[in-house]
Amino acid sequence: MSAEIFAVIIRRHTDGGRPMPLIQRYDQHERRMSEPMPFLFQRQLGTVRRRQARPADEYRPVTQAEWLGFEEHFDQRKVELGGCARPYATACQHEHACLRCPMININPKMLPRLDEIELDLLARRSRAEAEGWLGEIEGIDLTLSFLRQKRDQTRRLARVAPVDLGIPTLGGRAS
């Protein structure tokens, strides 16, 4: 390795004026831990909580207003056909045209309602054909294709039985 690469690694460890971290390593041959030293190649093993690496001010207590807003977010995600999976604090960019939205999760109990909606759309399409409303026909056809895709997906997911993973045990041993 060139000296330039070593300099980059050292700079990464000492960024912001921090001293080079001192760590211990396990010596496989000696079968013991070394004294704390500024090893050039370091990696963290074990379970260091991610929270410890974040600034403490990011973990302030949640206010009552923030908590109510969070709960309201999920209440607003409940729609007639199921639940909307769009991210927290985002608006519905599809203006609640849920059948066309990729974020809607159809509740299997609502499959009969999808059949009703399909019949209504087919009746509307027939009327649009009779009236010569070509733009309306195109929009209805698009909605029908999304409806059929969502129905097929929901039926497929409803057939998949849940998998029993059992109760976890410590050390991977079954009791």
GROMACS .gro file of N, CA and C in nm:
model
  525
    1MET      N    1   0.084  -0.119   0.000
    1MET     CA    2   0.000   0.000   0.000
    1MET      C    3   0.088   0.124   0.000
    2SER      N    4   0.038   0.226  -0.064
    2SER     CA    5   0.115   0.350  -0.065
    2SER      C    6   0.088   0.429   0.062
    3ALA      N    7   0.176   0.521   0.090
    3ALA     CA    8   0.163   0.606   0.210
    3ALA      C    9   0.037   0.692   0.202
    4GLU      N   10  -0.004   0.725   0.081
    4GLU     CA   11  -0.124   0.808   0.064
    4GLU      C   12  -0.248   0.735   0.116
    5ILE      N   13  -0.256   0.607   0.093
    5ILE     CA   14  -0.370   0.528   0.141
    5ILE      C   15  -0.370   0.523   0.293
    6PHE      N   16  -0.253   0.504   0.352
    6PHE     CA   17  -0.244   0.505   0.498
    6PHE      C   18  -0.287   0.640   0.554
    7ALA      N   19  -0.247   0.747   0.488
    7ALA     CA   20  -0.283   0.882   0.534
    7ALA      C   21  -0.435   0.901   0.529
    8VAL      N   22  -0.500   0.850   0.426
    8VAL     CA   23  -0.647   0.862   0.415
    8VAL      C   24  -0.714   0.786   0.528
    9ILE      N   25  -0.666   0.667   0.558
    9ILE     CA   26  -0.725   0.586   0.666
    9ILE      C   27  -0.707   0.655   0.800
   10ILE      N   28  -0.588   0.707   0.826
   10ILE     CA   29  -0.562   0.777   0.952
   10ILE      C   30  -0.649   0.901   0.963
   11ARG      N   31  -0.662   0.977   0.854
   11ARG     CA   32  -0.747   1.097   0.855
   11ARG      C   33  -0.892   1.061   0.887
   12ARG      N   34  -0.939   0.950   0.834
   12ARG     CA   35  -1.076   0.907   0.861
   12ARG      C   36  -1.096   0.878   1.010
   13HIS      N   37  -0.998   0.817   1.074
   13HIS     CA   38  -1.007   0.787   1.217
   13HIS      C   39  -0.995   0.913   1.303
   14THR      N   40  -0.917   1.011   1.257
   14THR     CA   41  -0.890   1.129   1.341
   14THR      C   42  -0.966   1.251   1.293
   15ASP      N   43  -1.070   1.232   1.216
   15ASP     CA   44  -1.150   1.343   1.162
   15ASP      C   45  -1.201   1.432   1.275
   16GLY      N   46  -1.191   1.562   1.255
   16GLY     CA   47  -1.241   1.657   1.354
   16GLY      C   48  -1.150   1.672   1.475
   17GLY      N   49  -1.023   1.634   1.463
   17GLY     CA   50  -0.930   1.650   1.573
   17GLY      C   51  -0.937   1.540   1.678
   18ARG      N   52  -1.012   1.435   1.652
   18ARG     CA   53  -1.020   1.324   1.748
   18ARG      C   54  -0.888   1.248   1.751
   19PRO      N   55  -0.850   1.196   1.867
   19PRO     CA   56  -0.730   1.112   1.869
   19PRO      C   57  -0.761   0.977   1.806
   20MET      N   58  -0.658   0.911   1.760
   20MET     CA   59  -0.674   0.778   1.702
   20MET      C   60  -0.731   0.685   1.809
   21PRO      N   61  -0.845   0.618   1.783
   21PRO     CA   62  -0.905   0.532   1.886
   21PRO      C   63  -0.812   0.417   1.923
   22LEU      N   64  -0.809   0.387   2.051
   22LEU     CA   65  -0.731   0.273   2.102
   22LEU      C   66  -0.827   0.156   2.120
   23ILE      N   67  -0.793   0.043   2.058
   23ILE     CA   68  -0.879  -0.074   2.069
   23ILE      C   69  -0.795  -0.195   2.104
   24GLN      N   70  -0.861  -0.300   2.150
   24GLN     CA   71  -0.796  -0.426   2.178
   24GLN      C   72  -0.831  -0.524   2.067
   25ARG      N   73  -0.739  -0.612   2.037
   25ARG     CA   74  -0.765  -0.718   1.941
   25ARG      C   75  -0.733  -0.852   2.005
   26TYR      N   76  -0.806  -0.951   1.962
   26TYR     CA   77  -0.781  -1.087   2.011
   26TYR      C   78  -0.675  -1.151   1.924
   27ASP      N   79  -0.571  -1.198   1.987
   27ASP     CA   80  -0.462  -1.266   1.916
   27ASP      C   81  -0.494  -1.416   1.915
   28GLN      N   82  -0.518  -1.471   1.796
   28GLN     CA   83  -0.556  -1.612   1.783
   28GLN      C   84  -0.443  -1.705   1.829
   29HIS      N   85  -0.318  -1.665   1.805
   29HIS     CA   86  -0.205  -1.752   1.840
   29HIS      C   87  -0.176  -1.748   1.990
   30GLU      N   88  -0.178  -1.628   2.047
   30GLU     CA   89  -0.151  -1.614   2.190
   30GLU      C   90  -0.274  -1.644   2.275
   31ARG      N   91  -0.390  -1.641   2.209
   31ARG     CA   92  -0.519  -1.665   2.276
   31ARG      C   93  -0.542  -1.569   2.392
   32ARG      N   94  -0.519  -1.442   2.362
   32ARG     CA   95  -0.544  -1.339   2.462
   32ARG      C   96  -0.568  -1.207   2.390
   33MET      N   97  -0.626  -1.111   2.464
   33MET     CA   98  -0.651  -0.978   2.410
   33MET      C   99  -0.524  -0.896   2.418
   34SER      N  100  -0.500  -0.813   2.319
   34SER     CA  101  -0.383  -0.725   2.319
   34SER      C  102  -0.409  -0.606   2.412
   35GLU      N  103  -0.305  -0.530   2.439
   35GLU     CA  104  -0.321  -0.404   2.510
   35GLU      C  105  -0.393  -0.307   2.416
   36PRO      N  106  -0.464  -0.206   2.467
   36PRO     CA  107  -0.527  -0.106   2.378
   36PRO      C  108  -0.421  -0.035   2.294
   37MET      N  109  -0.439  -0.039   2.163
   37MET     CA  110  -0.343   0.020   2.070
   37MET      C  111  -0.417   0.090   1.958
   38PRO      N  112  -0.351   0.186   1.889
   38PRO     CA  113  -0.416   0.256   1.777
   38PRO      C  114  -0.404   0.176   1.647
   39PHE      N  115  -0.473   0.064   1.640
   39PHE     CA  116  -0.467  -0.019   1.519
   39PHE      C  117  -0.519   0.061   1.401
   40LEU      N  118  -0.453   0.045   1.288
   40LEU     CA  119  -0.490   0.119   1.168
   40LEU      C  120  -0.622   0.069   1.110
   41PHE      N  121  -0.638  -0.061   1.101
   41PHE     CA  122  -0.761  -0.118   1.047
   41PHE      C  123  -0.848  -0.162   1.164
   42GLN      N  124  -0.959  -0.090   1.182
   42GLN     CA  125  -1.046  -0.115   1.296
   42GLN      C  126  -1.186  -0.143   1.245
   43ARG      N  127  -1.254  -0.230   1.316
   43ARG     CA  128  -1.396  -0.252   1.290
   43ARG      C  129  -1.461  -0.288   1.422
   44GLN      N  130  -1.584  -0.252   1.433
   44GLN     CA  131  -1.658  -0.275   1.557
   44GLN      C  132  -1.726  -0.411   1.550
   45LEU      N  133  -1.702  -0.495   1.647
   45LEU     CA  134  -1.770  -0.623   1.657
   45LEU      C  135  -1.865  -0.619   1.775
   46GLY      N  136  -1.966  -0.698   1.769
   46GLY     CA  137  -2.060  -0.704   1.880
   46GLY      C  138  -2.179  -0.613   1.855
   47THR      N  139  -2.255  -0.591   1.961
   47THR     CA  140  -2.379  -0.514   1.949
   47THR      C  141  -2.365  -0.379   2.015
   48VAL      N  142  -2.323  -0.281   1.940
   48VAL     CA  143  -2.323  -0.143   1.988
   48VAL      C  144  -2.454  -0.084   1.942
   49ARG      N  145  -2.534  -0.035   2.035
   49ARG     CA  146  -2.662   0.023   1.998
   49ARG      C  147  -2.641   0.140   1.907
   50ARG      N  148  -2.723   0.148   1.787
   50ARG     CA  149  -2.711   0.256   1.689
   50ARG      C  150  -2.742   0.389   1.754
   51ARG      N  151  -2.827   0.388   1.854
   51ARG     CA  152  -2.866   0.510   1.924
   51ARG      C  153  -2.744   0.579   1.985
   52GLN      N  154  -2.646   0.501   2.031
   52GLN     CA  155  -2.527   0.560   2.092
   52GLN      C  156  -2.444   0.637   1.992
   53ALA      N  157  -2.453   0.602   1.866
   53ALA     CA  158  -2.376   0.671   1.763
   53ALA      C  159  -2.443   0.798   1.715
   54ARG      N  160  -2.568   0.821   1.751
   54ARG     CA  161  -2.643   0.938   1.707
   54ARG      C  162  -2.632   1.050   1.811
   55PRO      N  163  -2.648   1.175   1.768
   55PRO     CA  164  -2.647   1.285   1.865
   55PRO      C  165  -2.761   1.270   1.965
   56ALA      N  166  -2.733   1.299   2.090
   56ALA     CA  167  -2.831   1.279   2.198
   56ALA      C  168  -2.957   1.364   2.179
   57ASP      N  169  -2.944   1.484   2.118
   57ASP     CA  170  -3.062   1.570   2.104
   57ASP      C  171  -3.165   1.513   2.006
   58GLU      N  172  -3.128   1.412   1.926
   58GLU     CA  173  -3.225   1.349   1.838
   58GLU      C  174  -3.320   1.257   1.914
   59TYR      N  175  -3.288   1.227   2.038
   59TYR     CA  176  -3.366   1.133   2.116
   59TYR      C  177  -3.434   1.202   2.234
   60ARG      N  178  -3.486   1.318   2.208
   60ARG     CA  179  -3.562   1.388   2.312
   60ARG      C  180  -3.698   1.322   2.327
   61PRO      N  181  -3.766   1.343   2.440
   61PRO     CA  182  -3.899   1.284   2.457
   61PRO      C  183  -3.998   1.341   2.354
   62VAL      N  184  -4.089   1.258   2.311
   62VAL     CA  185  -4.191   1.298   2.214
   62VAL      C  186  -4.297   1.380   2.286
   63THR      N  187  -4.338   1.491   2.222
   63THR     CA  188  -4.443   1.573   2.281
   63THR      C  189  -4.579   1.510   2.255
   64GLN      N  190  -4.679   1.551   2.332
   64GLN     CA  191  -4.815   1.498   2.314
   64GLN      C  192  -4.868   1.531   2.174
   65ALA      N  193  -4.840   1.652   2.127
   65ALA     CA  194  -4.887   1.693   1.994
   65ALA      C  195  -4.822   1.607   1.885
   66GLU      N  196  -4.693   1.578   1.899
   66GLU     CA  197  -4.625   1.493   1.801
   66GLU      C  198  -4.683   1.352   1.800
   67TRP      N  199  -4.710   1.299   1.919
   67TRP     CA  200  -4.764   1.164   1.928
   67TRP      C  201  -4.904   1.157   1.867
   68LEU      N  202  -4.987   1.259   1.894
   68LEU     CA  203  -5.121   1.261   1.835
   68LEU      C  204  -5.114   1.271   1.683
   69GLY      N  205  -5.019   1.351   1.632
   69GLY     CA  206  -5.001   1.361   1.488
   69GLY      C  207  -4.959   1.229   1.426
   70PHE      N  208  -4.873   1.156   1.498
   70PHE     CA  209  -4.829   1.025   1.452
   70PHE      C  210  -4.945   0.927   1.445
   71GLU      N  211  -5.027   0.923   1.551
   71GLU     CA  212  -5.144   0.835   1.552
   71GLU      C  213  -5.243   0.874   1.444
   72GLU      N  214  -5.263   1.005   1.425
   72GLU     CA  215  -5.356   1.053   1.323
   72GLU      C  216  -5.312   1.012   1.184
   73HIS      N  217  -5.181   1.011   1.162
   73HIS     CA  218  -5.127   0.968   1.033
   73HIS      C  219  -5.178   0.829   0.996
   74PHE      N  220  -5.174   0.736   1.093
   74PHE     CA  221  -5.215   0.600   1.063
   74PHE      C  222  -5.367   0.588   1.056
   75ASP      N  223  -5.441   0.670   1.131
   75ASP     CA  224  -5.586   0.670   1.117
   75ASP      C  225  -5.627   0.718   0.979
   76GLN      N  226  -5.554   0.815   0.924
   76GLN     CA  227  -5.587   0.867   0.792
   76GLN      C  228  -5.548   0.769   0.681
   77ARG      N  229  -5.469   0.668   0.711
   77ARG     CA  230  -5.428   0.570   0.610
   77ARG      C  231  -5.533   0.462   0.591
   78LYS      N  232  -5.635   0.460   0.676
   78LYS     CA  233  -5.740   0.361   0.661
   78LYS      C  234  -5.839   0.411   0.556
   79VAL      N  235  -5.855   0.332   0.452
   79VAL     CA  236  -5.949   0.367   0.345
   79VAL      C  237  -6.045   0.250   0.326
   80GLU      N  238  -6.147   0.273   0.245
   80GLU     CA  239  -6.253   0.173   0.229
   80GLU      C  240  -6.199   0.035   0.193
   81LEU      N  241  -6.105   0.029   0.101
   81LEU     CA  242  -6.060  -0.100   0.048
   81LEU      C  243  -5.948  -0.165   0.128
   82GLY      N  244  -5.888  -0.093   0.222
   82GLY     CA  245  -5.778  -0.150   0.300
   82GLY      C  246  -5.698  -0.042   0.369
   83GLY      N  247  -5.569  -0.044   0.349
   83GLY     CA  248  -5.482   0.054   0.413
   83GLY      C  249  -5.379   0.107   0.315
   84CYS      N  250  -5.345   0.234   0.332
   84CYS     CA  251  -5.248   0.299   0.246
   84CYS      C  252  -5.110   0.288   0.313
   85ALA      N  253  -5.010   0.251   0.237
   85ALA     CA  254  -4.876   0.229   0.293
   85ALA      C  255  -4.781   0.344   0.263
   86ARG      N  256  -4.835   0.462   0.230
   86ARG     CA  257  -4.743   0.571   0.201
   86ARG      C  258  -4.671   0.615   0.329
   87PRO      N  259  -4.552   0.672   0.315
   87PRO     CA  260  -4.469   0.705   0.431
   87PRO      C  261  -4.533   0.809   0.523
   88TYR      N  262  -4.487   0.809   0.646
   88TYR     CA  263  -4.534   0.902   0.749
   88TYR      C  264  -4.516   1.046   0.702
   89ALA      N  265  -4.616   1.128   0.728
   89ALA     CA  266  -4.616   1.272   0.701
   89ALA      C  267  -4.608   1.305   0.552
   90THR      N  268  -4.661   1.217   0.466
   90THR     CA  269  -4.667   1.247   0.324
   90THR      C  270  -4.812   1.256   0.282
   91ALA      N  271  -4.837   1.343   0.189
   91ALA     CA  272  -4.973   1.361   0.137
   91ALA      C  273  -5.001   1.255   0.030
   92CYS      N  274  -5.128   1.233   0.004
   92CYS     CA  275  -5.166   1.138  -0.100
   92CYS      C  276  -5.158   1.208  -0.235
   93GLN      N  277  -5.058   1.174  -0.314
   93GLN     CA  278  -5.040   1.239  -0.443
   93GLN      C  279  -5.140   1.192  -0.547
   94HIS      N  280  -5.212   1.086  -0.517
   94HIS     CA  281  -5.310   1.034  -0.613
   94HIS      C  282  -5.451   1.084  -0.583
   95GLU      N  283  -5.463   1.174  -0.486
   95GLU     CA  284  -5.593   1.231  -0.448
   95GLU      C  285  -5.695   1.123  -0.418
   96HIS      N  286  -5.652   1.022  -0.347
   96HIS     CA  287  -5.737   0.913  -0.299
   96HIS      C  288  -5.799   0.830  -0.412
   97ALA      N  289  -5.735   0.826  -0.528
   97ALA     CA  290  -5.776   0.735  -0.636
   97ALA      C  291  -5.705   0.602  -0.609
   98CYS      N  292  -5.748   0.537  -0.502
   98CYS     CA  293  -5.672   0.425  -0.445
   98CYS      C  294  -5.652   0.307  -0.539
   99LEU      N  295  -5.745   0.280  -0.626
   99LEU     CA  296  -5.727   0.166  -0.715
   99LEU      C  297  -5.609   0.185  -0.809
  100ARG      N  298  -5.575   0.307  -0.838
  100ARG     CA  299  -5.462   0.334  -0.926
  100ARG      C  300  -5.331   0.352  -0.849
  101CYS      N  301  -5.338   0.358  -0.718
  101CYS     CA  302  -5.221   0.388  -0.635
  101CYS      C  303  -5.144   0.260  -0.602
  102PRO      N  304  -5.013   0.259  -0.621
  102PRO     CA  305  -4.935   0.139  -0.586
  102PRO      C  306  -4.919   0.121  -0.435
  103MET      N  307  -4.959   0.219  -0.356
  103MET     CA  308  -4.939   0.211  -0.211
  103MET      C  309  -5.058   0.149  -0.137
  104ILE      N  310  -5.167   0.120  -0.206
  104ILE     CA  311  -5.284   0.064  -0.138
  104ILE      C  312  -5.265  -0.086  -0.115
  105ASN      N  313  -5.298  -0.128   0.005
  105ASN     CA  314  -5.299  -0.271   0.038
  105ASN      C  315  -5.445  -0.311   0.056
  106ILE      N  316  -5.497  -0.390  -0.037
  106ILE     CA  317  -5.637  -0.428  -0.035
  106ILE      C  318  -5.659  -0.534   0.074
  107ASN      N  319  -5.761  -0.512   0.156
  107ASN     CA  320  -5.800  -0.609   0.257
  107ASN      C  321  -5.874  -0.723   0.186
  108PRO      N  322  -5.835  -0.849   0.207
  108PRO     CA  323  -5.903  -0.960   0.138
  108PRO      C  324  -6.054  -0.963   0.162
  109LYS      N  325  -6.100  -0.910   0.275
  109LYS     CA  326  -6.244  -0.906   0.302
  109LYS      C  327  -6.317  -0.812   0.204
  110MET      N  328  -6.243  -0.726   0.135
  110MET     CA  329  -6.303  -0.630   0.044
  110MET      C  330  -6.307  -0.679  -0.101
  111LEU      N  331  -6.272  -0.805  -0.126
  111LEU     CA  332  -6.277  -0.858  -0.262
  111LEU      C  333  -6.417  -0.849  -0.323
  112PRO      N  334  -6.526  -0.878  -0.248
  112PRO     CA  335  -6.659  -0.859  -0.307
  112PRO      C  336  -6.685  -0.713  -0.347
  113ARG      N  337  -6.630  -0.619  -0.270
  113ARG     CA  338  -6.647  -0.477  -0.303
  113ARG      C  339  -6.575  -0.443  -0.433
  114LEU      N  340  -6.460  -0.506  -0.458
  114LEU     CA  341  -6.392  -0.485  -0.585
  114LEU      C  342  -6.477  -0.533  -0.702
  115ASP      N  343  -6.547  -0.645  -0.681
  115ASP     CA  344  -6.636  -0.695  -0.786
  115ASP      C  345  -6.748  -0.595  -0.814
  116GLU      N  346  -6.803  -0.536  -0.708
  116GLU     CA  347  -6.908  -0.433  -0.726
  116GLU      C  348  -6.854  -0.313  -0.801
  117ILE      N  349  -6.733  -0.269  -0.766
  117ILE     CA  350  -6.673  -0.153  -0.832
  117ILE      C  351  -6.648  -0.185  -0.979
  118GLU      N  352  -6.606  -0.308  -1.008
  118GLU     CA  353  -6.581  -0.346  -1.147
  118GLU      C  354  -6.711  -0.341  -1.227
  119LEU      N  355  -6.820  -0.393  -1.171
  119LEU     CA  356  -6.949  -0.387  -1.242
  119LEU      C  357  -6.991  -0.243  -1.269
  120ASP      N  358  -6.970  -0.155  -1.170
  120ASP     CA  359  -7.004  -0.014  -1.187
  120ASP      C  360  -6.917   0.050  -1.297
  121LEU      N  361  -6.789   0.018  -1.298
  121LEU     CA  362  -6.700   0.073  -1.401
  121LEU      C  363  -6.739   0.023  -1.539
  122LEU      N  364  -6.779  -0.103  -1.550
  122LEU     CA  365  -6.821  -0.156  -1.679
  122LEU      C  366  -6.948  -0.087  -1.729
  123ALA      N  367  -7.041  -0.059  -1.636
  123ALA     CA  368  -7.162   0.015  -1.674
  123ALA      C  369  -7.127   0.157  -1.718
  124ARG      N  370  -7.037   0.220  -1.646
  124ARG     CA  371  -6.994   0.356  -1.684
  124ARG      C  372  -6.924   0.355  -1.819
  125ARG      N  373  -6.847   0.249  -1.846
  125ARG     CA  374  -6.777   0.238  -1.974
  125ARG      C  375  -6.876   0.224  -2.089
  126SER      N  376  -6.981   0.144  -2.067
  126SER     CA  377  -7.084   0.127  -2.171
  126SER      C  378  -7.150   0.261  -2.202
  127ARG      N  379  -7.181   0.336  -2.098
  127ARG     CA  380  -7.242   0.468  -2.119
  127ARG      C  381  -7.147   0.561  -2.192
  128ALA      N  382  -7.018   0.558  -2.155
  128ALA     CA  383  -6.919   0.642  -2.221
  128ALA      C  384  -6.906   0.606  -2.369
  129GLU      N  385  -6.912   0.476  -2.399
  129GLU     CA  386  -6.908   0.433  -2.540
  129GLU      C  387  -7.029   0.485  -2.617
  130ALA      N  388  -7.148   0.476  -2.554
  130ALA     CA  389  -7.271   0.522  -2.619
  130ALA      C  390  -7.267   0.672  -2.644
  131GLU      N  391  -7.207   0.746  -2.552
  131GLU     CA  392  -7.201   0.892  -2.564
  131GLU      C  393  -7.081   0.939  -2.645
  132GLY      N  394  -6.985   0.847  -2.671
  132GLY     CA  395  -6.866   0.886  -2.748
  132GLY      C  396  -6.763   0.961  -2.665
  133TRP      N  397  -6.758   0.935  -2.537
  133TRP     CA  398  -6.663   1.004  -2.448
  133TRP      C  399  -6.531   0.925  -2.447
  134LEU      N  400  -6.446   0.947  -2.545
  134LEU     CA  401  -6.325   0.867  -2.561
  134LEU      C  402  -6.228   0.883  -2.445
  135GLY      N  403  -6.215   1.004  -2.392
  135GLY     CA  404  -6.126   1.026  -2.277
  135GLY      C  405  -6.174   0.951  -2.154
  136GLU      N  406  -6.306   0.947  -2.135
  136GLU     CA  407  -6.364   0.875  -2.022
  136GLU      C  408  -6.339   0.725  -2.036
  137ILE      N  409  -6.353   0.674  -2.158
  137ILE     CA  410  -6.329   0.531  -2.184
  137ILE      C  411  -6.184   0.495  -2.149
  138GLU      N  412  -6.092   0.579  -2.190
  138GLU     CA  413  -5.950   0.553  -2.163
  138GLU      C  414  -5.923   0.551  -2.012
  139GLY      N  415  -5.980   0.645  -1.940
  139GLY     CA  416  -5.961   0.650  -1.795
  139GLY      C  417  -6.023   0.531  -1.724
  140ILE      N  418  -6.143   0.491  -1.767
  140ILE     CA  419  -6.209   0.375  -1.707
  140ILE      C  420  -6.130   0.247  -1.736
  141ASP      N  421  -6.080   0.233  -1.858
  141ASP     CA  422  -5.999   0.116  -1.892
  141ASP      C  423  -5.874   0.107  -1.805
  142LEU      N  424  -5.812   0.221  -1.781
  142LEU     CA  425  -5.694   0.223  -1.695
  142LEU      C  426  -5.730   0.181  -1.552
  143THR      N  427  -5.840   0.235  -1.499
  143THR     CA  428  -5.884   0.199  -1.365
  143THR      C  429  -5.920   0.051  -1.358
  144LEU      N  430  -5.986  -0.002  -1.461
  144LEU     CA  431  -6.020  -0.144  -1.464
  144LEU      C  432  -5.896  -0.232  -1.462
  145SER      N  433  -5.792  -0.193  -1.535
  145SER     CA  434  -5.671  -0.275  -1.535
  145SER      C  435  -5.605  -0.274  -1.398
  146PHE      N  436  -5.602  -0.158  -1.329
  146PHE     CA  437  -5.547  -0.153  -1.195
  146PHE      C  438  -5.632  -0.236  -1.099
  147LEU      N  439  -5.764  -0.226  -1.111
  147LEU     CA  440  -5.854  -0.302  -1.024
  147LEU      C  441  -5.828  -0.452  -1.038
  148ARG      N  442  -5.815  -0.498  -1.161
  148ARG     CA  443  -5.794  -0.641  -1.184
  148ARG      C  444  -5.657  -0.687  -1.131
  149GLN      N  445  -5.557  -0.602  -1.146
  149GLN     CA  446  -5.425  -0.636  -1.091
  149GLN      C  447  -5.431  -0.644  -0.939
  150LYS      N  448  -5.496  -0.546  -0.876
  150LYS     CA  449  -5.506  -0.544  -0.730
  150LYS      C  450  -5.585  -0.666  -0.681
  151ARG      N  451  -5.693  -0.701  -0.750
  151ARG     CA  452  -5.774  -0.815  -0.710
  151ARG      C  453  -5.693  -0.945  -0.720
  152ASP      N  454  -5.621  -0.962  -0.831
  152ASP     CA  455  -5.538  -1.082  -0.848
  152ASP      C  456  -5.430  -1.089  -0.740
  153GLN      N  457  -5.367  -0.977  -0.712
  153GLN     CA  458  -5.262  -0.972  -0.609
  153GLN      C  459  -5.320  -1.007  -0.472
  154THR      N  460  -5.437  -0.951  -0.439
  154THR     CA  461  -5.498  -0.975  -0.309
  154THR      C  462  -5.540  -1.122  -0.296
  155ARG      N  463  -5.595  -1.179  -0.401
  155ARG     CA  464  -5.632  -1.321  -0.398
  155ARG      C  465  -5.508  -1.409  -0.379
  156ARG      N  466  -5.401  -1.375  -0.449
  156ARG     CA  467  -5.277  -1.452  -0.438
  156ARG      C  468  -5.221  -1.444  -0.296
  157LEU      N  469  -5.221  -1.324  -0.237
  157LEU     CA  470  -5.169  -1.308  -0.101
  157LEU      C  471  -5.260  -1.372   0.003
  158ALA      N  472  -5.390  -1.375  -0.024
  158ALA     CA  473  -5.484  -1.435   0.071
  158ALA      C  474  -5.468  -1.587   0.076
  159ARG      N  475  -5.419  -1.648  -0.033
  159ARG     CA  476  -5.398  -1.793  -0.036
  159ARG      C  477  -5.273  -1.836   0.039
  160VAL      N  478  -5.180  -1.743   0.058
  160VAL     CA  479  -5.055  -1.777   0.125
  160VAL      C  480  -5.082  -1.788   0.275
  161ALA      N  481  -5.060  -1.906   0.327
  161ALA     CA  482  -5.085  -1.929   0.470
  161ALA      C  483  -4.971  -1.871   0.552
  162PRO      N  484  -5.001  -1.820   0.671
  162PRO     CA  485  -4.894  -1.770   0.756
  162PRO      C  486  -4.801  -1.884   0.798
  163VAL      N  487  -4.676  -1.852   0.817
  163VAL     CA  488  -4.576  -1.951   0.854
  163VAL      C  489  -4.550  -1.941   1.004
  164ASP      N  490  -4.557  -2.056   1.072
  164ASP     CA  491  -4.528  -2.057   1.215
  164ASP      C  492  -4.377  -2.067   1.233
  165LEU      N  493  -4.318  -1.960   1.285
  165LEU     CA  494  -4.174  -1.957   1.306
  165LEU      C  495  -4.134  -2.011   1.443
  166GLY      N  496  -4.231  -2.042   1.527
  166GLY     CA  497  -4.201  -2.093   1.660
  166GLY      C  498  -4.161  -1.982   1.755
  167ILE      N  499  -4.129  -2.021   1.875
  167ILE     CA  500  -4.087  -1.925   1.976
  167ILE      C  501  -3.936  -1.922   1.979
  168PRO      N  502  -3.876  -1.802   1.970
  168PRO     CA  503  -3.729  -1.797   1.972
  168PRO      C  504  -3.673  -1.840   2.108
  169THR      N  505  -3.556  -1.900   2.103
  169THR     CA  506  -3.488  -1.942   2.226
  169THR      C  507  -3.349  -1.881   2.227
  170LEU      N  508  -3.291  -1.868   2.345
  170LEU     CA  509  -3.155  -1.817   2.357
  170LEU      C  510  -3.055  -1.922   2.316
  171GLY      N  511  -2.953  -1.879   2.244
  171GLY     CA  512  -2.848  -1.971   2.204
  171GLY      C  513  -2.886  -2.068   2.094
  172GLY      N  514  -3.003  -2.052   2.035
  172GLY     CA  515  -3.045  -2.136   1.924
  172GLY      C  516  -3.083  -2.277   1.966
  173ARG      N  517  -3.099  -2.301   2.095
  173ARG     CA  518  -3.136  -2.436   2.141
  173ARG      C  519  -3.285  -2.440   2.169
  174ALA      N  520  -3.349  -2.543   2.124
  174ALA     CA  521  -3.491  -2.562   2.154
  174ALA      C  522  -3.502  -2.621   2.295
  175SER      N  523  -3.602  -2.576   2.367
  175SER     CA  524  -3.616  -2.629   2.504
  175SER      C  525  -3.720  -2.736   2.508
   0.00000   0.00000   0.00000
